[in-house]
Structures are given as C-alpha cells and as structure tokens.
C-alpha cells in the first residue's frame, strides 16, 4: 500500500504480462547469488530487455558482464535488505532517471536474445563445427 507504483501480480497470462511490461520501467530479480546463477543469464533478462527495462538485481557474474557496460543494472548486495530498501526508495524518488524506457536494453535484446538474430548465427556455428568434425 505504501508503494503504489510497485505491483506484485503472481502468475498472469502472456497478454497480461505484455501489458504489465509495457507499463513498467524496471524489472526486479532477487535470486540466491549462487555460482550457477552467476554463470548464466535467467530468462527474465530477455523479457525485461525486450521491454526496454533496467533490472534491479543482486546477481553478480555473467549478467554484470553483459548488461553492466550499458548501465542497465541497478545492483544491490545479496542479503542486504536495507540496501534493497534504499534502492527501492531511490527508484521511487527519482522518476526522471528510473521511470523511462531504456533503448540500450532493447538494443541488448536485439543483439543477444532475439531469436531472429541469434538462431541463424547459432545454426552457422553448429554447421561450422560439424564441417570441422568431418574433416
């Protein structure tokens, strides 16, 4: 009730999810900061970047490597509830900074996650490996 701009929706249909993403500026990902998460990029990253959103997260590792240079992450330390609270307050009190879509996020999606870009490159890669293996 104290955060009217934060919505906890639970499971929703794809249409409802698309509508929420269209109205949202920041995606929130609170994970255990384990090595397996540090070595991967969770699926939500592609959803959020496709929707031109920054990501509030505690994850370190691969996500920082991929999204950090474009200033798409809003980090906070794992397990630090006070730091998370402070970041949420910062977001709420800085609408000019945080309540805008981020074209750099969409550019990351287009380059790294869009199937129409990634799959042809992957197919070429697999074909190259197959040719090298048969030589």
PDB file of C-alpha atoms in Angstrom:
ATOM      1  CA  UNK A   1       0.000   0.000   0.000  1.00  0.00           C
ATOM      2  CA  UNK A   2       2.914   2.331   0.667  1.00  0.00           C
ATOM      3  CA  UNK A   3       4.358   1.645  -2.793  1.00  0.00           C
ATOM      4  CA  UNK A   4       1.539   2.230  -5.269  1.00  0.00           C
ATOM      5  CA  UNK A   5       3.964   2.074  -8.212  1.00  0.00           C
ATOM      6  CA  UNK A   6       5.035  -1.489  -7.300  1.00  0.00           C
ATOM      7  CA  UNK A   7       2.787  -4.325  -8.454  1.00  0.00           C
ATOM      8  CA  UNK A   8       3.017  -7.921  -7.213  1.00  0.00           C
ATOM      9  CA  UNK A   9       0.880  -9.849  -9.686  1.00  0.00           C
ATOM     10  CA  UNK A  10       1.786 -13.516  -9.346  1.00  0.00           C
ATOM     11  CA  UNK A  11       1.093 -15.785 -12.344  1.00  0.00           C
ATOM     12  CA  UNK A  12      -0.580 -13.999 -15.253  1.00  0.00           C
ATOM     13  CA  UNK A  13      -1.390 -14.751 -18.898  1.00  0.00           C
ATOM     14  CA  UNK A  14       1.009 -13.739 -21.686  1.00  0.00           C
ATOM     15  CA  UNK A  15      -1.310 -10.911 -22.725  1.00  0.00           C
ATOM     16  CA  UNK A  16      -1.494  -9.527 -19.195  1.00  0.00           C
ATOM     17  CA  UNK A  17       2.259  -9.907 -18.832  1.00  0.00           C
ATOM     18  CA  UNK A  18       2.866  -7.972 -22.055  1.00  0.00           C
ATOM     19  CA  UNK A  19       0.573  -5.204 -20.792  1.00  0.00           C
ATOM     20  CA  UNK A  20       2.466  -5.057 -17.483  1.00  0.00           C
ATOM     21  CA  UNK A  21       5.819  -4.915 -19.274  1.00  0.00           C
ATOM     22  CA  UNK A  22       4.552  -2.086 -21.469  1.00  0.00           C
ATOM     23  CA  UNK A  23       3.724  -0.068 -18.333  1.00  0.00           C
ATOM     24  CA  UNK A  24       6.908  -0.970 -16.440  1.00  0.00           C
ATOM     25  CA  UNK A  25      10.332   0.610 -16.409  1.00  0.00           C
ATOM     26  CA  UNK A  26      12.267  -1.694 -14.084  1.00  0.00           C
ATOM     27  CA  UNK A  27      12.270  -5.463 -13.722  1.00  0.00           C
ATOM     28  CA  UNK A  28      13.210  -6.895 -10.342  1.00  0.00           C
ATOM     29  CA  UNK A  29      15.201 -10.113  -9.974  1.00  0.00           C
ATOM     30  CA  UNK A  30      16.038 -11.274  -6.457  1.00  0.00           C
ATOM     31  CA  UNK A  31      17.981 -14.530  -6.602  1.00  0.00           C
ATOM     32  CA  UNK A  32      20.306 -16.573  -4.476  1.00  0.00           C
ATOM     33  CA  UNK A  33      23.674 -15.295  -5.670  1.00  0.00           C
ATOM     34  CA  UNK A  34      24.997 -18.804  -6.297  1.00  0.00           C
ATOM     35  CA  UNK A  35      27.658 -19.817  -8.805  1.00  0.00           C
ATOM     36  CA  UNK A  36      25.111 -21.429 -11.138  1.00  0.00           C
ATOM     37  CA  UNK A  37      23.126 -18.192 -11.365  1.00  0.00           C
ATOM     38  CA  UNK A  38      26.345 -16.178 -11.665  1.00  0.00           C
ATOM     39  CA  UNK A  39      27.355 -18.239 -14.709  1.00  0.00           C
ATOM     40  CA  UNK A  40      24.057 -17.826 -16.525  1.00  0.00           C
ATOM     41  CA  UNK A  41      21.526 -15.249 -17.580  1.00  0.00           C
ATOM     42  CA  UNK A  42      17.996 -16.003 -16.311  1.00  0.00           C
ATOM     43  CA  UNK A  43      15.140 -15.976 -18.838  1.00  0.00           C
ATOM     44  CA  UNK A  44      13.601 -12.861 -17.297  1.00  0.00           C
ATOM     45  CA  UNK A  45      16.554 -10.842 -18.584  1.00  0.00           C
ATOM     46  CA  UNK A  46      15.375 -11.324 -22.159  1.00  0.00           C
ATOM     47  CA  UNK A  47      11.808 -10.392 -21.177  1.00  0.00           C
ATOM     48  CA  UNK A  48      12.954  -7.241 -19.427  1.00  0.00           C
ATOM     49  CA  UNK A  49      15.404  -6.134 -22.115  1.00  0.00           C
ATOM     50  CA  UNK A  50      12.846  -6.795 -24.861  1.00  0.00           C
ATOM     51  CA  UNK A  51      10.616  -4.336 -22.984  1.00  0.00           C
ATOM     52  CA  UNK A  52      13.437  -1.742 -22.699  1.00  0.00           C
ATOM     53  CA  UNK A  53      13.639  -2.083 -18.919  1.00  0.00           C
ATOM     54  CA  UNK A  54      16.504  -1.757 -16.471  1.00  0.00           C
ATOM     55  CA  UNK A  55      16.939  -4.612 -13.997  1.00  0.00           C
ATOM     56  CA  UNK A  56      17.133  -4.284 -10.226  1.00  0.00           C
ATOM     57  CA  UNK A  57      19.085  -7.320  -9.040  1.00  0.00           C
ATOM     58  CA  UNK A  58      21.543  -8.747  -6.593  1.00  0.00           C
ATOM     59  CA  UNK A  59      23.069 -11.149  -9.133  1.00  0.00           C
ATOM     60  CA  UNK A  60      26.725 -10.811  -9.989  1.00  0.00           C
ATOM     61  CA  UNK A  61      28.706 -12.535 -12.706  1.00  0.00           C
ATOM     62  CA  UNK A  62      27.557 -13.024 -16.291  1.00  0.00           C
ATOM     63  CA  UNK A  63      24.691 -10.546 -16.027  1.00  0.00           C
ATOM     64  CA  UNK A  64      27.110  -7.826 -14.979  1.00  0.00           C
ATOM     65  CA  UNK A  65      29.391  -8.678 -17.888  1.00  0.00           C
ATOM     66  CA  UNK A  66      26.578  -8.499 -20.429  1.00  0.00           C
ATOM     67  CA  UNK A  67      24.411  -5.689 -19.038  1.00  0.00           C
ATOM     68  CA  UNK A  68      26.822  -3.673 -16.915  1.00  0.00           C
ATOM     69  CA  UNK A  69      28.580  -1.710 -19.674  1.00  0.00           C
ATOM     70  CA  UNK A  70      25.218  -0.307 -20.825  1.00  0.00           C
ATOM     71  CA  UNK A  71      24.237   0.759 -17.289  1.00  0.00           C
ATOM     72  CA  UNK A  72      21.181  -1.490 -17.384  1.00  0.00           C
ATOM     73  CA  UNK A  73      21.588  -2.961 -13.916  1.00  0.00           C
ATOM     74  CA  UNK A  74      20.527  -1.422 -10.651  1.00  0.00           C
ATOM     75  CA  UNK A  75      22.578  -3.542  -8.245  1.00  0.00           C
ATOM     76  CA  UNK A  76      22.243  -4.196  -4.548  1.00  0.00           C
ATOM     77  CA  UNK A  77      24.218  -6.620  -2.357  1.00  0.00           C
ATOM     78  CA  UNK A  78      22.803 -10.098  -1.787  1.00  0.00           C
ATOM     79  CA  UNK A  79      21.151 -10.496   1.581  1.00  0.00           C
ATOM     80  CA  UNK A  80      21.194  -6.789   2.391  1.00  0.00           C
ATOM     81  CA  UNK A  81      17.537  -5.882   2.939  1.00  0.00           C
ATOM     82  CA  UNK A  82      18.469  -2.332   3.928  1.00  0.00           C
ATOM     83  CA  UNK A  83      20.354  -1.825   0.660  1.00  0.00           C
ATOM     84  CA  UNK A  84      17.394  -3.174  -1.303  1.00  0.00           C
ATOM     85  CA  UNK A  85      15.074  -0.842   0.585  1.00  0.00           C
ATOM     86  CA  UNK A  86      17.370   2.079  -0.158  1.00  0.00           C
ATOM     87  CA  UNK A  87      17.450   1.206  -3.883  1.00  0.00           C
ATOM     88  CA  UNK A  88      13.653   0.999  -3.988  1.00  0.00           C
ATOM     89  CA  UNK A  89      13.408   4.393  -2.304  1.00  0.00           C
ATOM     90  CA  UNK A  90      15.943   5.806  -4.762  1.00  0.00           C
ATOM     91  CA  UNK A  91      13.896   4.452  -7.673  1.00  0.00           C
ATOM     92  CA  UNK A  92      10.671   5.851  -6.245  1.00  0.00           C
ATOM     93  CA  UNK A  93      12.203   9.266  -5.602  1.00  0.00           C
ATOM     94  CA  UNK A  94      13.977   9.592  -8.971  1.00  0.00           C
ATOM     95  CA  UNK A  95      11.301   9.336 -11.656  1.00  0.00           C
ATOM     96  CA  UNK A  96      13.315  11.273 -14.239  1.00  0.00           C
ATOM     97  CA  UNK A  97      16.074   8.672 -14.001  1.00  0.00           C
ATOM     98  CA  UNK A  98      14.125   5.468 -13.458  1.00  0.00           C
ATOM     99  CA  UNK A  99      10.679   5.928 -14.971  1.00  0.00           C
ATOM    100  CA  UNK A 100      11.732   5.920 -18.584  1.00  0.00           C
ATOM    101  CA  UNK A 101      12.209   3.110 -21.036  1.00  0.00           C
ATOM    102  CA  UNK A 102      15.849   2.357 -21.821  1.00  0.00           C
ATOM    103  CA  UNK A 103      16.645   1.945 -25.531  1.00  0.00           C
ATOM    104  CA  UNK A 104      20.015   0.391 -24.659  1.00  0.00           C
ATOM    105  CA  UNK A 105      18.149  -2.522 -23.063  1.00  0.00           C
ATOM    106  CA  UNK A 106      16.200  -3.152 -26.261  1.00  0.00           C
ATOM    107  CA  UNK A 107      19.454  -2.980 -28.230  1.00  0.00           C
ATOM    108  CA  UNK A 108      20.929  -5.689 -25.978  1.00  0.00           C
ATOM    109  CA  UNK A 109      17.827  -7.813 -26.562  1.00  0.00           C
ATOM    110  CA  UNK A 110      18.040  -7.339 -30.331  1.00  0.00           C
ATOM    111  CA  UNK A 111      21.714  -8.308 -30.384  1.00  0.00           C
ATOM    112  CA  UNK A 112      21.854 -11.138 -27.838  1.00  0.00           C
ATOM    113  CA  UNK A 113      18.396 -12.599 -27.250  1.00  0.00           C
ATOM    114  CA  UNK A 114      16.201 -12.060 -30.319  1.00  0.00           C
ATOM    115  CA  UNK A 115      15.705 -15.469 -31.956  1.00  0.00           C
ATOM    116  CA  UNK A 116      15.686 -13.968 -35.452  1.00  0.00           C
ATOM    117  CA  UNK A 117      19.274 -12.813 -34.843  1.00  0.00           C
ATOM    118  CA  UNK A 118      20.611 -15.487 -32.535  1.00  0.00           C
ATOM    119  CA  UNK A 119      19.306 -18.638 -34.242  1.00  0.00           C
ATOM    120  CA  UNK A 120      20.861 -18.040 -37.696  1.00  0.00           C
ATOM    121  CA  UNK A 121      24.190 -17.268 -36.009  1.00  0.00           C
ATOM    122  CA  UNK A 122      23.855 -20.417 -33.889  1.00  0.00           C
ATOM    123  CA  UNK A 123      22.994 -22.535 -36.945  1.00  0.00           C
ATOM    124  CA  UNK A 124      26.075 -21.224 -38.742  1.00  0.00           C
ATOM    125  CA  UNK A 125      28.184 -22.027 -35.683  1.00  0.00           C
ATOM    126  CA  UNK A 126      26.829 -25.591 -35.450  1.00  0.00           C
ATOM    127  CA  UNK A 127      27.362 -26.136 -39.193  1.00  0.00           C
ATOM    128  CA  UNK A 128      30.949 -24.916 -38.856  1.00  0.00           C
ATOM    129  CA  UNK A 129      31.617 -27.337 -36.002  1.00  0.00           C
ATOM    130  CA  UNK A 130      30.052 -30.196 -37.984  1.00  0.00           C
ATOM    131  CA  UNK A 131      32.244 -29.413 -41.005  1.00  0.00           C
ATOM    132  CA  UNK A 132      35.383 -29.248 -38.876  1.00  0.00           C
ATOM    133  CA  UNK A 133      34.465 -32.577 -37.233  1.00  0.00           C
ATOM    134  CA  UNK A 134      34.039 -34.340 -40.546  1.00  0.00           C
ATOM    135  CA  UNK A 135      37.324 -33.060 -41.998  1.00  0.00           C
TER     136      UNK A 135
END
